[in-house]
Amino acid sequence: MSKLQTFSLAALCGYFALLLFAVTKEKKNQNVLDYFFAGRSLPFWALSITFIASWWGAGSAISTADLAYEDGLGAFWYYGVPVLISTFLMIISAKPIRRVGYLTQGEMMQARYSSKTSKLLSLFILIFMTFTAASQMVGIGNFFGSYMGIKYEWAVILGTGIVLIYSMFGGFRGVVLTDIIQFVLLLASAIAVFTTAMKTSGGFDAIGAEAAERGLDGYMNFTSGASKYMTFVITFGCAWMIQANVWQRISAARSDADAKKMTVMSFFAYIPLYLIVVFTGMAGLTIYDKLPEGGVVTAVVMDYMPPVLGALVFVGISAAIMSTMDSLINTGAMTLILDLLPNSGSEKKMLSLSRSATLAVTAVALVISLFIRSILEISWIASDIITTGVFVPLVAGFFWRRGNSKGAMASMIWGLIYCTYNLLISFGVKLPAFWENQSPLQVILGVGVSAAVYIIVSLATEPEYEKADAFIALSRNGKEKNT
């Protein structure tokens, strides 16, 4: 092993020990509310940090930088723009979500529509969380593998194992606490890599000159990525706006005012964080003739940073990936226990089942990550499922009183059929393709028909005004359902 790899392994061991110490010293989880919502006792700034950390993962730390190497400033549209759109919508929605008092999206759907609708939505969420967690495992596998010189499979198992251990025993409170630690490391690492890359590259003038010499038109133009990444803006934007792990943080807030503060703080933090990553990738253009194997970030750390600092950056980037993975696993387990298997016994038994659910979600995601080794492909699959299947009935349920359970169920069934059809085509099954795969038309058509089905079926069947009015009034006026 090189000196850098030796220091990095030692730093990783120290980091793991720090996380375990933090989790074991934290207040113990007494019940399921503690395990998944920290008893609704955490301040808004702590929830904001864990919100930021949960969306600042492998895509942000690695993929965006590599895309910026190829596409320049326009790569901000890949992750940065969808995150900002989603967070802005969450600023608007945070108070209504917190006011209804229901802890999970499944509980909300049951109160607004029906038990069957709730179960189907919860299944969608569980699939989304599991697949998205798998995308972070792919990220940790690629990063650990390149950095430490170990096989992808062992790298995935190592990184996932660390997350599993502290997530199983710490629950949501442990996730938040470790996310705060991870965010500090992440921020320091991102700034260190950005500073090194920009200094080595010669700055923005040198980057612009290199882009011009290579004939990369629009490389320094922010709007250049709008058309190329519009599919991801629409799909990721819709999917992340209703992402259950963010709603979990809103539900965990002490009050609806704290919920809004959390989203506002996160929105303004995301702008510089994503720009730092994009600029780092762009700086790689003058440093490397072609995209380095393992990515720009890994190459800059290994080639231009001293071993001790490089080891700290290694831990920081690992923290970015792990902080996203842990929240996805925790929310997937929450959905399984509270929405799909509710009232499974005493509080003690439910708490035990919650830990088992954490293990189960992790195991399934691990298997997915070993077979599909593309962050982008897995992220697309997950986002397509949740966008076409859930977005319309969940969001419309907060303001359209005529929408009913039959309309919601029909809309979700359409979404399930539609995204399964597209998924089969993407996996090579010979089916008629009426639109380009992973295109804006595919996304717009999926969501548009989902909305049409929801509206038509709702209007064609009996209204459910009593349930609708009660839920909508709750979202506007607020009343604690769970404490």
Coordinates of C-alpha atoms in Angstrom, one line a residue:
M1 CA 0.0 0.0 0.0
S2 CA 1.1 3.5 -0.7
K3 CA 1.6 6.1 2.1
L4 CA -1.6 7.8 1.1
Q5 CA -3.6 4.5 1.2
T6 CA -2.1 3.6 4.6
F7 CA -3.0 7.0 6.0
S8 CA -6.5 6.8 4.5
L9 CA -7.2 3.3 6.0
A10 CA -6.0 4.6 9.4
A11 CA -8.3 7.7 9.0
L12 CA -11.2 5.5 8.0
C13 CA -10.8 3.3 11.1
G14 CA -10.6 6.4 13.3
Y15 CA -13.7 7.9 11.6
F16 CA -15.6 4.7 12.2
A17 CA -14.6 4.6 15.8
L18 CA -15.8 8.3 16.2
L19 CA -19.2 7.4 14.7
L20 CA -19.6 4.4 17.0
F21 CA -18.6 6.5 20.0
A22 CA -21.1 9.2 19.1
V23 CA -23.9 6.7 18.5
T24 CA -23.3 4.7 21.7
K25 CA -23.1 7.9 23.8
E26 CA -26.4 9.3 22.4
K27 CA -29.7 8.9 24.2
K28 CA -31.1 5.4 23.7
N29 CA -34.1 4.8 21.5
Q30 CA -37.1 3.9 23.8
N31 CA -39.7 3.4 21.1
V32 CA -40.4 3.6 17.3
L33 CA -41.0 7.3 17.5
D34 CA -37.5 7.7 18.9
Y35 CA -35.9 5.3 16.4
F36 CA -37.3 7.0 13.3
F37 CA -38.0 10.6 14.4
A38 CA -35.8 11.2 17.5
G39 CA -38.9 12.0 19.5
R40 CA -39.4 15.2 17.5
S41 CA -36.9 16.9 19.8
L42 CA -34.1 18.0 17.4
P43 CA -33.5 21.7 16.6
F44 CA -34.1 22.9 13.0
W45 CA -30.4 23.6 12.3
A46 CA -29.5 19.9 13.1
L47 CA -32.3 18.7 10.8
S48 CA -31.1 21.1 8.1
I49 CA -27.6 19.7 8.3
T50 CA -28.9 16.2 8.0
F51 CA -31.2 17.3 5.1
I52 CA -28.1 18.8 3.3
A53 CA -26.0 15.7 4.1
S54 CA -28.8 13.3 2.8
W55 CA -28.8 14.9 -0.6
W56 CA -25.0 15.5 -0.8
G57 CA -23.9 12.0 -1.8
A58 CA -22.1 10.0 -4.5
G59 CA -23.8 12.0 -7.3
S60 CA -22.8 15.3 -5.8
A61 CA -19.3 14.4 -4.7
I62 CA -18.2 12.3 -7.7
S63 CA -20.6 12.2 -10.6
T64 CA -21.3 15.9 -10.9
A65 CA -17.5 16.7 -10.9
D66 CA -16.9 14.2 -13.7
L67 CA -19.8 15.6 -15.7
A68 CA -18.5 19.1 -15.2
Y69 CA -15.1 17.9 -16.7
E70 CA -17.0 17.0 -19.9
D71 CA -19.7 19.7 -20.0
G72 CA -18.5 22.6 -17.9
L73 CA -20.7 24.9 -15.9
G74 CA -23.8 23.5 -17.5
A75 CA -23.3 20.3 -15.4
F76 CA -24.9 22.2 -12.5
W77 CA -28.2 21.3 -14.1
Y78 CA -27.6 17.6 -13.5
Y79 CA -27.9 17.7 -9.7
G80 CA -27.8 21.3 -8.5
V81 CA -30.9 22.6 -10.3
P82 CA -33.2 19.7 -9.4
V83 CA -32.1 20.0 -5.8
L84 CA -32.8 23.7 -5.7
I85 CA -36.2 23.3 -7.4
S86 CA -37.1 20.5 -5.0
T87 CA -35.9 22.4 -1.9
F88 CA -37.8 25.5 -3.0
L89 CA -41.0 23.5 -3.4
M90 CA -40.3 22.0 0.1
I91 CA -40.1 25.5 1.5
I92 CA -43.6 26.1 0.3
S93 CA -44.8 22.7 1.4
A94 CA -43.0 22.3 4.7
K95 CA -45.6 23.9 7.0
P96 CA -48.6 22.0 5.5
I97 CA -46.7 18.7 5.7
R98 CA -45.7 19.3 9.3
R99 CA -49.2 20.6 10.3
V100 CA -51.1 17.4 9.3
G101 CA -49.3 15.7 12.2
Y102 CA -49.0 12.3 10.4
L103 CA -45.5 11.0 10.6
T104 CA -45.2 9.2 7.3
Q105 CA -46.4 9.6 3.8
G106 CA -48.2 6.3 4.1
E107 CA -50.2 7.6 7.1
M108 CA -51.0 10.8 5.2
M109 CA -52.3 8.8 2.2
Q110 CA -54.4 6.6 4.5
A111 CA -56.0 9.7 6.1
R112 CA -56.5 11.4 2.7
Y113 CA -57.5 8.4 0.6
S114 CA -57.6 4.8 1.8
S115 CA -55.6 1.9 3.3
K116 CA -55.0 0.2 0.0
T117 CA -53.8 3.5 -1.5
S118 CA -51.5 3.9 1.4
K119 CA -50.0 0.4 1.0
L120 CA -49.3 0.9 -2.7
L121 CA -47.7 4.2 -2.1
S122 CA -45.6 2.8 0.7
L123 CA -44.4 0.0 -1.6
F124 CA -43.3 2.6 -4.2
I125 CA -41.4 4.5 -1.5
L126 CA -39.7 1.3 -0.2
I127 CA -38.5 0.5 -3.7
F128 CA -37.3 4.1 -4.3
M129 CA -35.4 4.2 -1.0
T130 CA -33.8 0.8 -1.6
F131 CA -32.7 1.5 -5.2
T132 CA -31.4 5.0 -4.2
A133 CA -29.4 3.5 -1.3
A134 CA -28.0 1.1 -3.8
S135 CA -26.8 4.0 -6.0
Q136 CA -24.8 5.3 -3.0
M137 CA -23.3 1.9 -2.5
V138 CA -22.2 2.0 -6.1
G139 CA -20.6 5.3 -5.3
I140 CA -18.8 4.0 -2.3
G141 CA -17.7 1.0 -4.2
N142 CA -16.2 3.0 -7.0
F143 CA -14.6 5.5 -4.7
F144 CA -13.1 3.0 -2.2
G145 CA -12.0 0.8 -5.0
S146 CA -10.1 3.5 -6.9
Y147 CA -8.7 5.1 -3.8
M148 CA -7.7 2.0 -1.8
G149 CA -6.9 -0.2 -4.8
I150 CA -9.3 -3.0 -3.8
K151 CA -12.0 -4.8 -5.8
Y152 CA -15.3 -3.2 -6.3
E153 CA -17.3 -5.9 -4.4
W154 CA -15.1 -5.6 -1.3
A155 CA -15.2 -1.9 -1.4
V156 CA -19.1 -1.9 -1.5
I157 CA -19.2 -4.3 1.4
L158 CA -16.8 -2.3 3.5
G159 CA -18.5 1.0 3.1
T160 CA -22.0 -0.4 3.5
G161 CA -21.0 -2.4 6.6
I162 CA -19.8 0.8 8.3
V163 CA -23.2 2.5 7.6
L164 CA -25.2 -0.5 8.6
I165 CA -23.6 -0.8 12.0
Y166 CA -24.2 2.7 13.2
S167 CA -27.6 3.0 11.5
M168 CA -29.0 -0.2 13.1
F169 CA -28.2 0.9 16.6
G170 CA -28.5 4.6 16.4
G171 CA -31.7 5.0 14.5
F172 CA -32.7 8.5 13.2
R173 CA -31.1 10.3 16.1
G174 CA -27.8 8.4 15.4
V175 CA -28.2 9.3 11.7
V176 CA -28.6 13.0 12.5
L177 CA -25.7 13.0 14.9
T178 CA -23.4 11.2 12.5
D179 CA -24.6 13.4 9.6
I180 CA -23.5 16.5 11.5
I181 CA -20.0 15.0 11.9
Q182 CA -20.0 13.9 8.3
F183 CA -21.1 17.3 7.0
V184 CA -18.2 19.0 8.8
L185 CA -15.7 16.6 7.2
L186 CA -17.4 16.9 3.9
L187 CA -17.3 20.7 3.8
A188 CA -13.7 20.8 4.8
S189 CA -12.8 18.1 2.1
A190 CA -14.8 19.8 -0.6
I191 CA -13.1 23.1 0.0
A192 CA -9.6 21.5 0.1
V193 CA -10.1 19.6 -3.2
F194 CA -11.6 22.7 -4.8
T195 CA -8.7 24.9 -3.7
T196 CA -6.1 22.4 -4.8
A197 CA -7.8 21.8 -8.2
M198 CA -8.2 25.5 -9.0
K199 CA -4.7 26.4 -7.9
T200 CA -3.3 23.5 -10.0
S201 CA -5.4 24.4 -13.0
G202 CA -4.4 28.1 -13.1
G203 CA -7.9 29.4 -12.4
F204 CA -11.0 30.3 -14.5
D205 CA -9.0 32.1 -17.2
A206 CA -6.9 29.0 -17.9
I207 CA -10.0 26.8 -17.8
G208 CA -11.7 29.0 -20.4
A209 CA -8.7 29.1 -22.6
E210 CA -8.3 25.3 -22.5
A211 CA -12.0 24.8 -23.3
A212 CA -11.7 27.2 -26.3
E213 CA -8.6 25.3 -27.5
R214 CA -10.5 22.0 -27.4
G215 CA -13.5 23.5 -29.1
L216 CA -15.9 23.0 -26.2
D217 CA -18.5 25.7 -27.0
G218 CA -20.6 26.8 -24.0
Y219 CA -18.2 25.3 -21.5
M220 CA -18.2 28.4 -19.3
N221 CA -21.9 29.0 -20.0
F222 CA -24.4 28.1 -17.2
T223 CA -27.4 27.7 -19.5
S224 CA -25.6 25.2 -21.7
G225 CA -26.7 22.2 -19.7
A226 CA -30.4 23.1 -19.6
S227 CA -31.4 21.1 -22.7
K228 CA -29.1 18.2 -22.1
Y229 CA -30.1 17.6 -18.5
M230 CA -33.8 18.7 -18.7
T231 CA -34.9 15.1 -18.3
F232 CA -33.1 14.8 -15.0
V233 CA -34.3 18.3 -13.9
I234 CA -38.0 17.1 -14.4
T235 CA -37.6 13.6 -13.1
F236 CA -35.2 14.2 -10.2
G237 CA -37.0 17.5 -9.3
C238 CA -40.4 15.8 -9.0
A239 CA -39.0 12.7 -7.3
W240 CA -36.9 14.6 -4.7
M241 CA -39.7 17.0 -3.9
I242 CA -41.7 14.1 -2.5
Q243 CA -38.7 12.1 -1.2
A244 CA -39.8 10.4 1.9
N245 CA -36.5 10.9 3.8
V246 CA -36.9 14.7 3.5
W247 CA -40.6 14.5 4.6
Q248 CA -39.3 12.4 7.5
R249 CA -37.1 15.3 8.6
I250 CA -40.0 17.8 8.2
S251 CA -42.2 15.5 10.3
A252 CA -39.4 15.2 12.9
A253 CA -39.3 19.0 13.4
R254 CA -40.5 20.5 16.6
S255 CA -43.0 22.7 14.9
D256 CA -44.2 23.8 11.4
A257 CA -42.1 27.0 11.8
D258 CA -39.0 24.9 12.4
A259 CA -39.8 22.7 9.4
K260 CA -39.8 25.8 7.1
K261 CA -36.6 27.2 8.7
M262 CA -34.9 23.8 8.0
T263 CA -35.7 24.0 4.3
V264 CA -34.8 27.6 3.9
M265 CA -31.4 27.1 5.5
S266 CA -30.8 24.1 3.3
F267 CA -31.7 25.9 0.1
F268 CA -29.1 28.6 0.5
A269 CA -26.5 26.1 1.6
Y270 CA -26.9 24.0 -1.6
I271 CA -26.0 26.8 -4.0
P272 CA -22.3 27.2 -3.0
L273 CA -21.9 23.4 -2.3
Y274 CA -22.9 22.3 -5.7
L275 CA -20.9 25.1 -7.4
I276 CA -17.8 24.0 -5.6
V277 CA -18.1 20.5 -7.0
V278 CA -18.8 21.8 -10.5
F279 CA -15.8 24.1 -10.4
T280 CA -13.6 21.3 -9.2
G281 CA -14.6 19.1 -12.2
M282 CA -14.0 22.0 -14.6
A283 CA -10.6 22.6 -13.2
G284 CA -9.7 19.0 -14.2
L285 CA -9.9 20.1 -17.8
T286 CA -6.5 21.9 -17.7
I287 CA -5.0 19.2 -15.4
Y288 CA -5.8 16.0 -17.3
D289 CA -5.9 15.3 -21.0
K290 CA -8.9 13.0 -20.5
L291 CA -11.2 12.1 -17.7
P292 CA -9.1 10.2 -15.1
E293 CA -10.1 6.6 -14.2
G294 CA -11.9 6.9 -10.9
G295 CA -12.9 10.5 -11.5
V296 CA -11.5 14.0 -11.2
V297 CA -11.9 14.3 -7.4
T298 CA -10.1 11.0 -6.7
A299 CA -7.3 11.9 -9.2
V300 CA -6.7 15.4 -7.8
V301 CA -6.5 14.0 -4.2
M302 CA -4.1 11.2 -5.2
D303 CA -1.9 13.3 -7.6
Y304 CA -1.7 16.7 -6.0
M305 CA -2.4 16.5 -2.2
P306 CA 0.0 15.5 0.6
P307 CA -0.8 12.1 2.1
V308 CA -2.2 13.3 5.4
L309 CA -4.5 15.9 3.8
G310 CA -5.4 13.4 1.2
A311 CA -6.5 10.9 3.8
L312 CA -8.7 13.5 5.5
V313 CA -10.3 14.3 2.1
F314 CA -10.8 10.5 1.6
V315 CA -12.8 10.4 4.8
G316 CA -14.7 13.5 4.0
I317 CA -15.9 12.3 0.6
S318 CA -16.7 8.9 2.2
A319 CA -18.7 10.8 4.7
A320 CA -20.7 12.5 1.9
I321 CA -21.7 9.2 0.4
M322 CA -22.4 7.5 3.8
S323 CA -24.5 10.4 5.0
T324 CA -26.8 10.0 2.0
M325 CA -26.9 6.2 2.3
D326 CA -27.8 6.1 6.0
S327 CA -30.8 8.4 5.6
L328 CA -32.1 6.4 2.7
I329 CA -31.8 3.1 4.6
N330 CA -33.4 4.6 7.7
T331 CA -36.4 5.9 5.8
G332 CA -36.8 2.6 3.9
A333 CA -36.9 0.8 7.2
M334 CA -39.3 3.3 8.5
T335 CA -41.7 2.8 5.6
L336 CA -41.5 -1.0 6.0
I337 CA -42.3 -1.0 9.7
L338 CA -44.7 2.0 10.1
D339 CA -46.6 1.8 6.8
L340 CA -46.4 -1.8 5.5
L341 CA -46.2 -3.7 8.8
P342 CA -47.9 -1.4 11.3
N343 CA -49.0 -2.6 14.8
S344 CA -46.8 -5.7 14.6
G345 CA -46.6 -6.0 18.4
S346 CA -45.4 -4.2 21.5
E347 CA -43.1 -1.1 21.3
K348 CA -40.2 -3.4 22.3
K349 CA -41.0 -5.8 19.4
M350 CA -41.5 -3.0 17.0
L351 CA -38.2 -1.5 17.9
S352 CA -36.5 -4.9 17.4
L353 CA -38.3 -5.2 14.0
S354 CA -37.1 -1.7 13.1
R355 CA -33.5 -2.8 13.4
S356 CA -34.2 -6.0 11.4
A357 CA -35.9 -3.8 8.7
T358 CA -32.7 -1.7 8.5
L359 CA -30.7 -4.9 7.9
A360 CA -33.2 -6.1 5.3
V361 CA -33.2 -2.9 3.3
T362 CA -29.4 -2.7 3.4
A363 CA -29.1 -6.3 2.2
V364 CA -31.4 -5.9 -0.8
A365 CA -29.8 -2.6 -1.8
L366 CA -26.3 -4.2 -1.5
V367 CA -27.4 -7.0 -3.9
I368 CA -28.7 -4.4 -6.4
S369 CA -25.4 -2.4 -6.2
L370 CA -23.4 -5.6 -7.0
F371 CA -25.4 -6.2 -10.2
I372 CA -26.0 -2.6 -11.5
R373 CA -22.8 -0.6 -11.2
S374 CA -24.1 2.8 -12.5
I375 CA -25.1 5.6 -10.2
L376 CA -27.0 7.3 -13.0
E377 CA -28.9 4.2 -14.1
I378 CA -30.0 3.2 -10.6
S379 CA -30.9 6.8 -9.7
W380 CA -33.0 7.1 -12.9
I381 CA -34.8 3.8 -12.2
A382 CA -35.7 5.0 -8.7
S383 CA -36.8 8.4 -9.7
D384 CA -38.9 7.2 -12.6
I385 CA -40.8 4.9 -10.3
I386 CA -41.6 7.5 -7.7
T387 CA -42.3 10.3 -10.2
T388 CA -44.9 8.5 -12.4
G389 CA -46.3 6.5 -9.6
V390 CA -46.6 8.8 -6.6
F391 CA -46.1 12.5 -7.4
V392 CA -49.6 13.4 -8.7
P393 CA -51.9 11.8 -6.0
L394 CA -49.6 12.7 -3.1
V395 CA -49.2 16.4 -4.0
A396 CA -52.8 16.9 -5.3
G397 CA -54.2 15.4 -2.1
F398 CA -53.2 18.5 -0.2
F399 CA -55.3 20.9 -2.3
W400 CA -57.8 19.2 -4.6
R401 CA -60.7 18.1 -2.6
R402 CA -62.5 16.3 -5.5
G403 CA -59.6 13.8 -5.8
N404 CA -60.5 10.5 -4.3
S405 CA -59.0 7.1 -3.4
K406 CA -60.1 5.5 -6.7
G407 CA -58.4 8.2 -8.7
A408 CA -55.3 8.0 -6.6
M409 CA -55.2 4.2 -7.0
A410 CA -55.7 4.3 -10.7
S411 CA -53.0 7.0 -11.1
M412 CA -50.5 4.9 -9.2
I413 CA -51.3 1.7 -11.0
W414 CA -50.8 3.5 -14.3
G415 CA -47.4 4.8 -13.0
L416 CA -46.4 1.3 -12.0
I417 CA -47.3 -0.1 -15.4
Y418 CA -45.6 2.8 -17.3
C419 CA -42.3 2.7 -15.4
T420 CA -42.1 -1.1 -15.5
Y421 CA -42.6 -1.0 -19.3
N422 CA -39.8 1.6 -19.7
L423 CA -37.6 -0.4 -17.3
L424 CA -38.0 -3.5 -19.4
I425 CA -37.0 -1.6 -22.6
S426 CA -34.0 -0.2 -20.9
F427 CA -32.9 -3.7 -19.9
G428 CA -33.0 -4.8 -23.5
V429 CA -36.5 -6.5 -23.7
K430 CA -37.8 -6.1 -27.3
L431 CA -40.9 -4.0 -26.8
P432 CA -42.4 -1.3 -29.0
A433 CA -40.8 2.0 -28.0
F434 CA -43.0 5.0 -28.7
W435 CA -40.6 7.6 -27.2
E436 CA -36.9 7.9 -26.7
N437 CA -35.8 6.1 -23.5
Q438 CA -34.9 8.5 -20.6
S439 CA -36.1 11.6 -22.6
P440 CA -38.1 14.6 -21.5
L441 CA -41.1 13.3 -23.5
Q442 CA -41.0 10.0 -21.6
V443 CA -41.1 11.9 -18.3
I444 CA -43.7 14.5 -19.3
L445 CA -45.9 11.8 -20.8
G446 CA -45.7 9.6 -17.7
V447 CA -46.6 12.4 -15.2
G448 CA -49.1 14.0 -17.6
V449 CA -51.1 10.8 -18.1
S450 CA -50.8 10.0 -14.4
A451 CA -52.5 13.4 -13.7
A452 CA -55.1 12.8 -16.4
V453 CA -56.0 9.4 -14.9
Y454 CA -56.2 10.8 -11.4
I455 CA -58.5 13.6 -12.5
I456 CA -60.8 11.5 -14.8
V457 CA -61.3 8.6 -12.5
S458 CA -61.9 10.9 -9.5
L459 CA -64.5 12.9 -11.4
A460 CA -66.1 9.7 -12.7
T461 CA -66.5 8.1 -9.2
E462 CA -68.1 9.2 -5.9
P463 CA -66.4 12.1 -4.1
E464 CA -64.9 11.6 -0.7
Y465 CA -65.4 15.1 0.6
E466 CA -65.4 14.3 4.3
K467 CA -62.0 12.8 4.3
A468 CA -60.6 15.3 1.8
D469 CA -61.9 18.3 3.8
A470 CA -60.6 17.0 7.1
F471 CA -57.1 16.4 5.6
I472 CA -56.9 19.7 3.8
A473 CA -58.1 21.6 6.8
L474 CA -55.5 19.9 8.9
S475 CA -52.7 20.9 6.5
R476 CA -53.8 24.5 6.7
N477 CA -54.7 24.9 10.3
G478 CA -52.7 22.2 12.0
K479 CA -53.4 19.8 14.8
E480 CA -50.9 17.5 16.4
K481 CA -51.7 13.8 15.6
N482 CA -48.6 12.4 17.1
T483 CA -46.4 13.6 19.9

